Coordinates of N, CA and C and ligand atoms in Angstrom, one line a residue:
M1 N 2.5 20.3 5.4 CA 3.4 19.3 6.0 C 2.9 19.0 7.4
H2 N 3.1 17.8 7.8 CA 2.6 17.3 9.1 C 3.4 17.9 10.2
Q3 N 2.7 18.4 11.2 CA 3.4 19.0 12.4 C 4.3 18.0 13.1
G4 N 5.5 18.5 13.4 CA 6.4 17.7 14.3 C 7.1 16.6 13.6
K5 N 7.0 16.5 12.2 CA 7.5 15.4 11.6 C 9.0 15.5 11.3
K6 N 9.8 14.5 11.8 CA 11.3 14.5 11.6 C 11.8 13.3 10.9
G7 N 11.0 12.2 11.0 CA 11.5 11.0 10.4 C 11.2 11.0 8.9
F8 N 11.1 9.8 8.3 CA 10.9 9.6 6.9 C 9.9 8.6 6.7
F9 N 8.9 8.9 5.8 CA 7.7 8.1 5.7 C 7.7 7.4 4.3
I10 N 7.8 6.1 4.3 CA 7.9 5.3 3.1 C 6.6 4.4 3.0
T11 N 5.9 4.4 1.9 CA 4.8 3.5 1.8 C 5.1 2.6 0.6
L12 N 4.6 1.3 0.7 CA 4.6 0.3 -0.4 C 3.2 0.1 -0.9
E13 N 3.1 0.2 -2.2 CA 1.8 0.0 -2.8 C 1.8 -1.0 -3.9
G14 N 0.7 -1.4 -4.4 CA 0.6 -2.4 -5.5 C -0.6 -3.3 -5.3
I15 N -1.1 -3.9 -6.4 CA -2.2 -4.8 -6.2 C -1.8 -6.0 -5.5
D16 N -2.8 -6.8 -5.0 CA -2.5 -8.0 -4.2 C -1.6 -8.9 -5.0
G17 N -0.7 -9.5 -4.3 CA 0.2 -10.5 -4.9 C 1.4 -10.0 -5.6
T18 N 1.8 -8.8 -5.4 CA 3.0 -8.2 -6.0 C 4.2 -8.4 -5.1
G19 N 4.1 -8.9 -3.9 CA 5.2 -9.2 -3.1 C 5.6 -8.1 -2.1
K20 N 4.6 -7.3 -1.8 CA 4.8 -6.1 -0.9 C 5.4 -6.5 0.4
T21 N 4.8 -7.6 1.0 CA 5.1 -8.0 2.4 C 6.6 -8.4 2.4
T22 N 7.0 -9.2 1.5 CA 8.4 -9.7 1.4 C 9.3 -8.5 1.2
Q23 N 9.0 -7.6 0.3 CA 9.9 -6.5 0.1 C 9.9 -5.5 1.3
A24 N 8.8 -5.3 1.9 CA 8.8 -4.4 3.1 C 9.6 -4.9 4.2
K25 N 9.6 -6.2 4.4 CA 10.4 -6.9 5.5 C 11.9 -6.7 5.2
L26 N 12.2 -7.0 3.9 CA 13.6 -6.9 3.5 C 14.1 -5.4 3.6
L27 N 13.3 -4.5 3.2 CA 13.6 -3.1 3.2 C 13.9 -2.7 4.7
A28 N 13.0 -3.1 5.6 CA 13.2 -2.8 7.0 C 14.5 -3.3 7.5
K29 N 14.8 -4.6 7.1 CA 16.0 -5.2 7.6 C 17.3 -4.5 7.0
N30 N 17.2 -4.1 5.7 CA 18.3 -3.5 5.1 C 18.6 -2.1 5.6
L31 N 17.5 -1.3 5.9 CA 17.7 0.0 6.5 C 18.2 0.0 7.9
K32 N 17.7 -1.0 8.7 CA 18.2 -1.2 10.0 C 19.7 -1.5 10.0
K33 N 20.1 -2.4 9.1 CA 21.5 -2.8 9.0 C 22.3 -1.5 8.8
R34 N 21.8 -0.6 8.0 CA 22.5 0.7 7.8 C 22.4 1.7 8.9
G35 N 21.8 1.3 10.0 CA 21.8 2.2 11.2 C 20.6 3.1 11.3
F36 N 19.6 2.9 10.4 CA 18.3 3.7 10.6 C 17.4 3.1 11.6
P37 N 16.8 3.9 12.5 CA 15.7 3.4 13.3 C 14.5 3.2 12.4
V38 N 13.9 2.0 12.4 CA 12.9 1.6 11.4 C 11.6 1.1 12.2
L39 N 10.5 1.5 11.7 CA 9.2 0.9 12.1 C 8.5 0.4 10.9
L40 N 8.2 -0.9 11.0 CA 7.5 -1.6 9.9 C 6.0 -1.8 10.3
T41 N 5.1 -1.3 9.5 CA 3.7 -1.5 9.8 C 2.8 -1.6 8.6
R42 N 1.5 -1.8 8.7 CA 0.7 -2.0 7.6 C -0.7 -1.4 7.7
E43 N -1.4 -1.3 6.6 CA -2.8 -0.8 6.6 C -3.6 -1.8 5.7
P44 N -4.9 -2.0 6.0 CA -5.5 -1.6 7.3 C -4.8 -2.4 8.4
G45 N -4.6 -1.7 9.5 CA -4.0 -2.4 10.7 C -3.0 -1.5 11.4
G46 N -2.1 -2.2 12.1 CA -1.0 -1.4 12.8 C -1.3 -1.1 14.2
T47 N -2.6 -1.1 14.7 CA -2.9 -1.0 16.1 C -4.0 -2.1 16.4
L48 N -4.2 -2.3 17.7 CA -5.2 -3.4 18.0 C -6.6 -3.1 17.4
L49 N -7.0 -1.8 17.5 CA -8.3 -1.4 17.0 C -8.3 -1.5 15.5
A50 N -7.3 -1.0 14.9 CA -7.2 -0.9 13.4 C -7.1 -2.4 12.8
E51 N -6.5 -3.3 13.6 CA -6.4 -4.7 13.2 C -7.8 -5.3 13.3
R52 N -8.6 -4.9 14.2 CA -10.0 -5.4 14.3 C -10.8 -4.9 13.2
I53 N -10.6 -3.6 12.8 CA -11.3 -3.1 11.6 C -10.9 -3.8 10.4
R54 N -9.6 -4.2 10.3 CA -9.1 -5.0 9.2 C -9.8 -6.3 9.1
A55 N -10.0 -6.9 10.2 CA -10.7 -8.2 10.2 C -12.1 -8.1 9.7
I56 N -12.8 -7.0 10.1 CA -14.2 -6.7 9.6 C -14.1 -6.5 8.1
L57 N -13.1 -5.7 7.6 CA -13.1 -5.4 6.2 C -12.8 -6.6 5.3
L58 N -11.9 -7.5 5.8 CA -11.4 -8.6 5.0 C -12.2 -9.9 5.1
E59 N -13.0 -10.0 6.2 CA -13.8 -11.3 6.4 C -14.9 -11.3 5.4
L60 N -15.3 -12.5 5.0 CA -16.4 -12.6 4.1 C -17.7 -12.8 5.0
G61 N -18.1 -11.7 5.7 CA -19.2 -11.8 6.6 C -20.5 -11.8 5.8
E62 N -21.6 -12.0 6.5 CA -22.9 -12.1 5.8 C -23.4 -10.8 5.3
E63 N -23.0 -9.7 5.9 CA -23.4 -8.4 5.5 C -22.2 -7.6 4.9
K64 N -22.1 -7.5 3.6 CA -21.0 -6.7 3.0 C -21.2 -5.3 3.2
P65 N -20.1 -4.5 3.6 CA -20.3 -3.1 3.7 C -20.5 -2.5 2.4
V66 N -21.4 -1.5 2.3 CA -21.6 -0.7 1.1 C -20.3 0.0 0.8
P67 N -20.0 0.4 -0.4 CA -18.7 1.1 -0.7 C -18.4 2.3 0.2
L68 N -19.4 3.1 0.5 CA -19.1 4.3 1.4 C -18.7 3.8 2.8
A69 N -19.4 2.8 3.3 CA -19.1 2.3 4.6 C -17.6 1.7 4.6
E70 N -17.3 1.0 3.5 CA -16.0 0.5 3.4 C -14.9 1.6 3.4
L71 N -15.2 2.6 2.6 CA -14.3 3.8 2.6 C -14.0 4.4 4.0
L72 N -15.1 4.5 4.7 CA -15.1 5.2 6.1 C -14.4 4.2 7.1
L73 N -14.5 2.9 6.9 CA -13.8 2.0 7.8 C -12.3 2.0 7.5
Y74 N -11.9 2.1 6.3 CA -10.5 2.3 6.0 C -10.0 3.6 6.6
G75 N -10.8 4.6 6.5 CA -10.5 5.9 7.0 C -10.3 5.9 8.6
A76 N -11.3 5.2 9.2 CA -11.2 5.0 10.7 C -10.0 4.3 11.1
A77 N -9.6 3.2 10.4 CA -8.4 2.5 10.7 C -7.2 3.4 10.6
R78 N -7.2 4.2 9.5 CA -6.1 5.0 9.2 C -5.9 6.1 10.3
A79 N -7.0 6.7 10.7 CA -6.9 7.8 11.7 C -6.3 7.2 13.0
Q80 N -6.7 6.0 13.4 CA -6.2 5.4 14.6 C -4.7 5.1 14.5
H81 N -4.4 4.6 13.3 CA -3.0 4.1 13.0 C -2.0 5.4 13.0
V82 N -2.5 6.4 12.3 CA -1.6 7.6 12.2 C -1.4 8.3 13.6
M83 N -2.5 8.5 14.3 CA -2.4 9.2 15.6 C -1.6 8.4 16.6
K84 N -1.9 7.0 16.6 CA -1.3 6.2 17.7 C 0.1 5.8 17.4
I85 N 0.4 5.5 16.1 CA 1.7 4.8 15.8 C 2.5 5.7 14.8
I86 N 2.0 6.0 13.7 CA 2.9 6.6 12.6 C 3.4 8.0 13.0
A87 N 2.5 8.9 13.4 CA 2.9 10.3 13.7 C 3.9 10.3 14.8
P88 N 3.7 9.6 16.0 CA 4.7 9.6 17.0 C 6.0 9.1 16.6
A89 N 6.0 8.0 15.8 CA 7.3 7.4 15.3 C 8.0 8.4 14.5
L90 N 7.3 9.1 13.6 CA 8.0 10.1 12.7 C 8.5 11.3 13.5
A91 N 7.7 11.7 14.5 CA 8.2 12.8 15.4 C 9.4 12.4 16.2
A92 N 9.6 11.1 16.4 CA 10.8 10.6 17.1 C 12.0 10.4 16.1
G93 N 11.8 10.7 14.9 CA 12.9 10.6 13.9 C 13.0 9.2 13.2
T94 N 12.0 8.4 13.4 CA 12.0 7.0 12.8 C 11.7 7.0 11.3
V95 N 12.3 6.0 10.6 CA 11.9 5.7 9.3 C 10.7 4.8 9.4
V96 N 9.5 5.2 8.9 CA 8.3 4.4 9.0 C 8.1 3.8 7.6
I97 N 8.0 2.5 7.6 CA 7.7 1.8 6.3 C 6.3 1.2 6.5
C98 N 5.4 1.6 5.7 CA 4.0 1.2 5.8 C 3.5 0.5 4.5
E99 N 3.0 -0.7 4.7 CA 2.5 -1.5 3.6 C 1.1 -0.9 3.4
R100 N 0.9 -0.2 2.3 CA -0.4 0.4 1.9 C -0.7 1.7 2.7
F101 N -1.2 2.7 2.1 CA -1.7 3.9 2.8 C -2.7 4.5 1.9
S102 N -2.8 5.9 1.9 CA -3.9 6.6 1.2 C -4.0 6.2 -0.3
D103 N -2.9 5.9 -1.0 CA -3.0 5.5 -2.4 C -3.8 4.3 -2.6
S104 N -3.8 3.4 -1.6 CA -4.6 2.1 -1.7 C -6.1 2.5 -1.8
T105 N -6.5 3.5 -1.0 CA -7.9 3.9 -0.9 C -8.3 4.5 -2.3
L106 N -7.4 5.3 -2.8 CA -7.7 5.9 -4.1 C -7.8 4.8 -5.2
A107 N -6.9 3.9 -5.2 CA -6.8 2.9 -6.2 C -8.0 1.9 -6.1
Y108 N -8.3 1.4 -4.8 CA -9.3 0.4 -4.6 C -10.7 0.9 -4.6
Q109 N -10.9 1.9 -3.6 CA -12.3 2.4 -3.5 C -12.6 3.4 -4.6
G110 N -11.6 4.1 -5.1 CA -11.8 5.1 -6.1 C -11.8 4.4 -7.5
Y111 N -10.7 4.1 -8.0 CA -10.6 3.5 -9.4 C -11.3 2.1 -9.4
G112 N -11.2 1.3 -8.4 CA -11.8 0.0 -8.4 C -13.3 0.0 -8.2
L113 N -13.7 0.6 -7.1 CA -15.2 0.6 -6.8 C -15.9 1.8 -7.4
G114 N -15.2 2.8 -7.9 CA -15.9 3.9 -8.5 C -16.4 5.0 -7.7
L115 N -15.9 5.1 -6.4 CA -16.3 6.2 -5.5 C -15.5 7.5 -6.0
D116 N -16.1 8.6 -5.8 CA -15.6 9.9 -6.2 C -14.2 10.1 -5.7
L117 N -13.3 10.4 -6.6 CA -11.8 10.6 -6.2 C -11.6 11.8 -5.3
E118 N -12.3 12.9 -5.6 CA -12.2 14.1 -4.8 C -12.6 13.8 -3.4
M119 N -13.8 13.1 -3.2 CA -14.3 12.8 -1.9 C -13.2 11.9 -1.1
I120 N -12.7 11.0 -1.8 CA -11.7 10.1 -1.2 C -10.5 10.9 -0.8
T121 N -10.0 11.8 -1.6 CA -8.8 12.6 -1.3 C -9.1 13.4 0.0
E122 N -10.3 13.9 0.1 CA -10.7 14.7 1.3 C -10.7 13.8 2.5
I123 N -11.3 12.6 2.4 CA -11.4 11.7 3.5 C -10.0 11.2 3.9
N124 N -9.2 11.0 2.9 CA -7.8 10.5 3.2 C -7.1 11.6 3.9
R125 N -7.3 12.9 3.5 CA -6.6 14.0 4.1 C -7.0 14.1 5.6
I126 N -8.3 14.0 5.9 CA -8.8 14.1 7.2 C -8.3 12.9 8.1
A127 N -8.4 11.7 7.5 CA -8.0 10.5 8.3 C -6.5 10.5 8.6
A128 N -5.7 11.0 7.7 CA -4.2 11.0 7.9 C -3.8 12.3 8.6
G129 N -4.7 13.1 9.0 CA -4.3 14.4 9.6 C -3.3 15.2 8.8
G130 N -3.5 15.1 7.5 CA -2.6 15.8 6.6 C -1.3 15.2 6.3
L131 N -1.0 14.0 6.9 CA 0.3 13.3 6.7 C 0.3 12.6 5.3
A132 N 1.4 12.8 4.6 CA 1.5 12.2 3.3 C 2.9 11.5 3.3
P133 N 3.0 10.4 2.5 CA 4.3 9.8 2.4 C 5.4 10.7 1.8
D134 N 6.7 10.5 2.2 CA 7.8 11.1 1.5 C 8.1 10.4 0.2
L135 N 7.9 9.1 0.3 CA 8.2 8.2 -0.9 C 7.3 7.1 -0.9
T136 N 6.7 6.8 -2.1 CA 5.9 5.7 -2.3 C 6.4 4.7 -3.4
L137 N 6.6 3.5 -3.0 CA 7.2 2.5 -3.9 C 6.0 1.7 -4.4
L138 N 5.8 1.8 -5.7 CA 4.6 1.1 -6.3 C 5.2 -0.2 -7.0
L139 N 4.9 -1.3 -6.4 CA 5.3 -2.6 -7.1 C 4.4 -2.9 -8.2
H140 N 4.9 -3.1 -9.4 CA 4.0 -3.3 -10.5 C 4.3 -4.7 -11.2
L141 N 3.3 -5.5 -11.3 CA 3.4 -6.8 -12.0 C 2.2 -6.9 -12.9
E142 N 2.3 -7.5 -14.0 CA 1.2 -7.7 -14.9 C 0.1 -8.5 -14.2
T143 N -1.2 -8.1 -14.5 CA -2.3 -8.8 -13.9 C -2.3 -10.3 -14.2
E144 N -1.8 -10.7 -15.4 CA -1.8 -12.1 -15.8 C -0.9 -12.9 -14.8
E145 N 0.2 -12.3 -14.4 CA 1.1 -12.9 -13.5 C 0.5 -13.0 -12.1
I146 N -0.2 -11.9 -11.7 CA -0.9 -11.8 -10.4 C -1.9 -13.0 -10.3
C147 N -2.7 -13.1 -11.4 CA -3.7 -14.2 -11.3 C -3.1 -15.6 -11.2
R148 N -1.9 -15.7 -11.9 CA -1.2 -17.0 -11.8 C -0.8 -17.3 -10.4
R149 N -0.3 -16.2 -9.7 CA 0.2 -16.3 -8.3 C -1.0 -16.6 -7.4
I150 N -2.1 -15.9 -7.6 CA -3.3 -16.2 -6.7 C -3.7 -17.6 -6.9
R151 N -3.8 -18.1 -8.1 CA -4.2 -19.5 -8.3 C -3.3 -20.5 -7.7
Q152 N -2.0 -20.1 -7.7 CA -0.9 -21.0 -7.1 C -1.1 -21.0 -5.6
R153 N -1.4 -19.8 -5.0 CA -1.6 -19.7 -3.6 C -2.8 -20.4 -3.1
D154 N -3.9 -20.4 -4.0 CA -5.2 -20.9 -3.6 C -5.7 -21.8 -4.7
P155 N -5.1 -23.0 -4.8 CA -5.5 -23.9 -6.0 C -7.0 -24.2 -6.1
E156 N -7.7 -24.1 -4.9 CA -9.1 -24.4 -4.9 C -9.9 -23.5 -5.8
S157 N -9.4 -22.2 -5.9 CA -10.2 -21.2 -6.7 C -9.9 -21.5 -8.2
S158 N -11.0 -21.6 -8.9 CA -10.8 -21.9 -10.4 C -10.4 -20.6 -11.1
G159 N -9.6 -20.8 -12.1 CA -9.2 -19.6 -12.9 C -10.4 -18.8 -13.4
D160 N -11.5 -19.5 -13.7 CA -12.7 -18.8 -14.2 C -13.2 -17.8 -13.2
R161 N -13.2 -18.2 -11.9 CA -13.8 -17.3 -10.9 C -12.9 -16.1 -10.8
I162 N -11.6 -16.3 -10.8 CA -10.7 -15.1 -10.7 C -10.9 -14.2 -11.9
E163 N -11.1 -14.8 -13.1 CA -11.3 -14.0 -14.3 C -12.6 -13.2 -14.2
A164 N -13.6 -13.9 -13.7 CA -15.0 -13.3 -13.7 C -15.1 -12.2 -12.7
R165 N -14.7 -12.5 -11.5 CA -14.9 -11.6 -10.4 C -13.7 -10.7 -10.1
G166 N -12.6 -11.3 -10.0 CA -11.4 -10.5 -9.5 C -10.6 -9.8 -10.6
R167 N -10.5 -10.3 -11.7 CA -9.6 -9.8 -12.7 C -9.9 -8.4 -13.2
A168 N -11.2 -8.2 -13.5 CA -11.6 -6.9 -14.1 C -11.3 -5.8 -13.0
F169 N -11.7 -6.2 -11.8 CA -11.5 -5.2 -10.6 C -10.0 -4.9 -10.5
L170 N -9.2 -6.0 -10.4 CA -7.7 -5.8 -10.3 C -7.2 -4.9 -11.4
E171 N -7.7 -5.1 -12.6 CA -7.2 -4.3 -13.7 C -7.5 -2.8 -13.5
K172 N -8.7 -2.5 -13.0 CA -9.1 -1.1 -12.7 C -8.2 -0.5 -11.7
V173 N -7.9 -1.3 -10.6 CA -7.0 -0.9 -9.5 C -5.6 -0.6 -10.1
Q174 N -5.1 -1.5 -10.9 CA -3.8 -1.4 -11.5 C -3.7 -0.1 -12.3
E175 N -4.7 0.1 -13.1 CA -4.7 1.3 -14.0 C -4.7 2.6 -13.1
G176 N -5.5 2.5 -12.0 CA -5.6 3.6 -11.1 C -4.2 3.9 -10.5
Y177 N -3.5 2.9 -10.0 CA -2.2 3.1 -9.5 C -1.3 3.8 -10.5
L178 N -1.3 3.3 -11.7 CA -0.4 3.9 -12.7 C -0.8 5.4 -13.0
Q179 N -2.1 5.7 -12.9 CA -2.5 7.1 -13.1 C -2.0 8.0 -11.9
L180 N -2.1 7.4 -10.7 CA -1.6 8.1 -9.5 C -0.1 8.4 -9.6
A181 N 0.6 7.4 -10.1 CA 2.1 7.5 -10.2 C 2.4 8.6 -11.3
E182 N 1.6 8.6 -12.4 CA 1.9 9.6 -13.4 C 1.6 11.0 -12.9
A183 N 0.6 11.1 -12.0 CA 0.3 12.5 -11.5 C 1.3 12.9 -10.4
A184 N 2.0 12.0 -9.8 CA 2.9 12.4 -8.7 C 4.3 11.7 -8.9
P185 N 5.0 12.0 -10.0 CA 6.2 11.2 -10.3 C 7.3 11.4 -9.3
E186 N 7.3 12.6 -8.6 CA 8.4 12.8 -7.6 C 8.2 11.9 -6.4
R187 N 7.0 11.7 -6.0 CA 6.8 10.9 -4.8 C 6.6 9.4 -5.1
I188 N 5.9 9.0 -6.2 CA 5.6 7.6 -6.4 C 6.6 7.0 -7.5
K189 N 7.3 6.1 -7.1 CA 8.3 5.4 -8.0 C 7.7 4.0 -8.4
V190 N 7.6 3.8 -9.6 CA 7.0 2.6 -10.1 C 8.2 1.6 -10.2
I191 N 8.1 0.5 -9.5 CA 9.1 -0.6 -9.6 C 8.6 -1.7 -10.4
R192 N 9.1 -1.9 -11.6 CA 8.7 -3.0 -12.5 C 9.2 -4.3 -12.0
C193 N 8.4 -5.2 -11.6 CA 8.8 -6.5 -10.9 C 8.8 -7.7 -11.9
Q194 N 8.1 -7.5 -13.0 CA 8.0 -8.6 -14.0 C 9.3 -9.3 -14.3
G195 N 9.4 -10.6 -14.0 CA 10.6 -11.3 -14.4 C 11.9 -11.0 -13.5
K196 N 11.7 -10.3 -12.4 CA 12.8 -10.0 -11.6 C 12.8 -10.8 -10.3
Q197 N 14.0 -11.1 -9.8 CA 14.2 -11.8 -8.6 C 13.9 -10.9 -7.4
I198 N 13.6 -11.5 -6.2 CA 13.3 -10.7 -5.0 C 14.5 -9.7 -4.7
Q199 N 15.7 -10.2 -4.8 CA 16.9 -9.4 -4.4 C 17.1 -8.2 -5.3
E200 N 16.8 -8.5 -6.6 CA 17.0 -7.5 -7.6 C 15.9 -6.3 -7.4
I201 N 14.7 -6.7 -7.1 CA 13.7 -5.8 -6.8 C 14.1 -4.9 -5.6
Q202 N 14.6 -5.6 -4.6 CA 15.0 -4.9 -3.3 C 16.0 -3.9 -3.6
E203 N 17.0 -4.2 -4.5 CA 18.0 -3.2 -4.9 C 17.4 -1.9 -5.4
F204 N 16.3 -2.1 -6.3 CA 15.6 -0.9 -6.8 C 15.0 -0.1 -5.7
L205 N 14.4 -0.8 -4.7 CA 13.7 -0.1 -3.6 C 14.7 0.7 -2.8
L206 N 15.9 0.0 -2.5 CA 16.9 0.7 -1.7 C 17.4 1.9 -2.4
A207 N 17.6 1.8 -3.7 CA 18.2 2.9 -4.5 C 17.2 4.1 -4.5
A208 N 15.9 3.8 -4.6 CA 14.9 4.8 -4.6 C 14.9 5.5 -3.2
C209 N 15.0 4.7 -2.1 CA 15.0 5.3 -0.8 C 16.2 6.2 -0.6
F210 N 17.4 5.7 -1.0 CA 18.6 6.5 -0.7 C 18.6 7.8 -1.6
A211 N 18.0 7.7 -2.8 CA 17.9 8.9 -3.6 C 17.1 10.0 -2.9
K212 N 16.0 9.5 -2.2 CA 15.1 10.5 -1.5 C 15.7 10.9 -0.2
L213 N 16.3 10.0 0.5 CA 16.9 10.3 1.8 C 18.1 11.3 1.6
G214 N 18.7 11.1 0.5 CA 19.8 12.0 0.1 C 19.4 13.4 -0.1
E215 N 18.1 13.6 -0.6 CA 17.5 14.9 -0.8 C 17.2 15.6 0.5
G216 N 17.3 14.8 1.6 CA 16.9 15.4 2.9 C 15.4 15.4 3.0
G217 N 14.7 14.5 2.3 CA 13.2 14.4 2.2 C 12.6 14.2 3.6
G218 N 13.3 13.7 4.5 CA 12.6 13.4 5.8 C 12.6 14.6 6.8
N219 N 13.2 15.7 6.4 CA 13.3 16.8 7.4 C 12.4 17.9 7.1
G220 N 11.7 17.9 6.1 CA 10.8 19.0 5.8 C 9.4 18.7 6.3
Ligands
TMP1 P1 -3.1 -6.6 2.1 O1 -3.6 -8.0 2.2 O2 -2.3 -6.4 0.9 O3 -2.5 -6.1 3.3 O4 -4.4 -5.7 1.8 C1 -5.6 -5.9 2.3 C2 -6.7 -5.5 1.3 O5 -7.2 -4.2 1.7 C3 -6.2 -5.4 -0.1 O6 -7.1 -6.2 -0.9 C4 -6.4 -4.0 -0.5 C5 -7.4 -3.5 0.5 N1 -7.4 -2.0 0.8 C6 -8.3 -1.2 0.3 O7 -9.2 -1.6 -0.5 N2 -8.3 0.1 0.6 C7 -7.4 0.7 1.5 O8 -7.4 1.9 1.8 C8 -6.4 -0.2 2.0 C9 -5.4 0.3 3.0 C10 -6.4 -1.6 1.7

């Protein structure tokens, strides 16, 4: 357990297009309304330096990082974010809601890109200084629906390109997430979002949070 931790650490996970940002904002608002001190943040990012690393990772620059460099950049951003923002907030008793964390690295760089899962686990552990979420909410949507949303968001991209380049990768990542959830059912709660409205999904998130908060999960 992380030294000096008093708050409660919630992460939101899921493949791109599952509505994490919307749900994270609503969750922060709802927990604040109930009187919890809340910090909402994201990965990669959350500090000036980590946001710069995010820009490097997400821009389509002329030199693509090799998978190992990519992994280490996510790790560098995480180390900065944990040390500067997340750990101090938790030590002050805050509920930290973070969009994406170590599970993203396992799902994307591990299951998606094929890097060794044990190596990633070790790098995650080092980067996060041993900090792990108390609760992880995994938003799950069928990849078919995700591709439809991506096409809607970016009508310029043809369905074929998504199918050819993005879809197989997303499916591997999705499968990875489900395996991670199966291996850690106490921590990772799968929220099935297919066919559900934003508010309905939020109710599931809140119920999962209160179930854990009720266990006193933030004090250990
Ligand atoms: P976002 O747009 O959902 O915030 O995510 C940015 C991208 O970063 C998303 O495609 C997933 C990716 N990512 C990884 O590949 N590994 C990681 O460790 C993290 C935190 C994000």
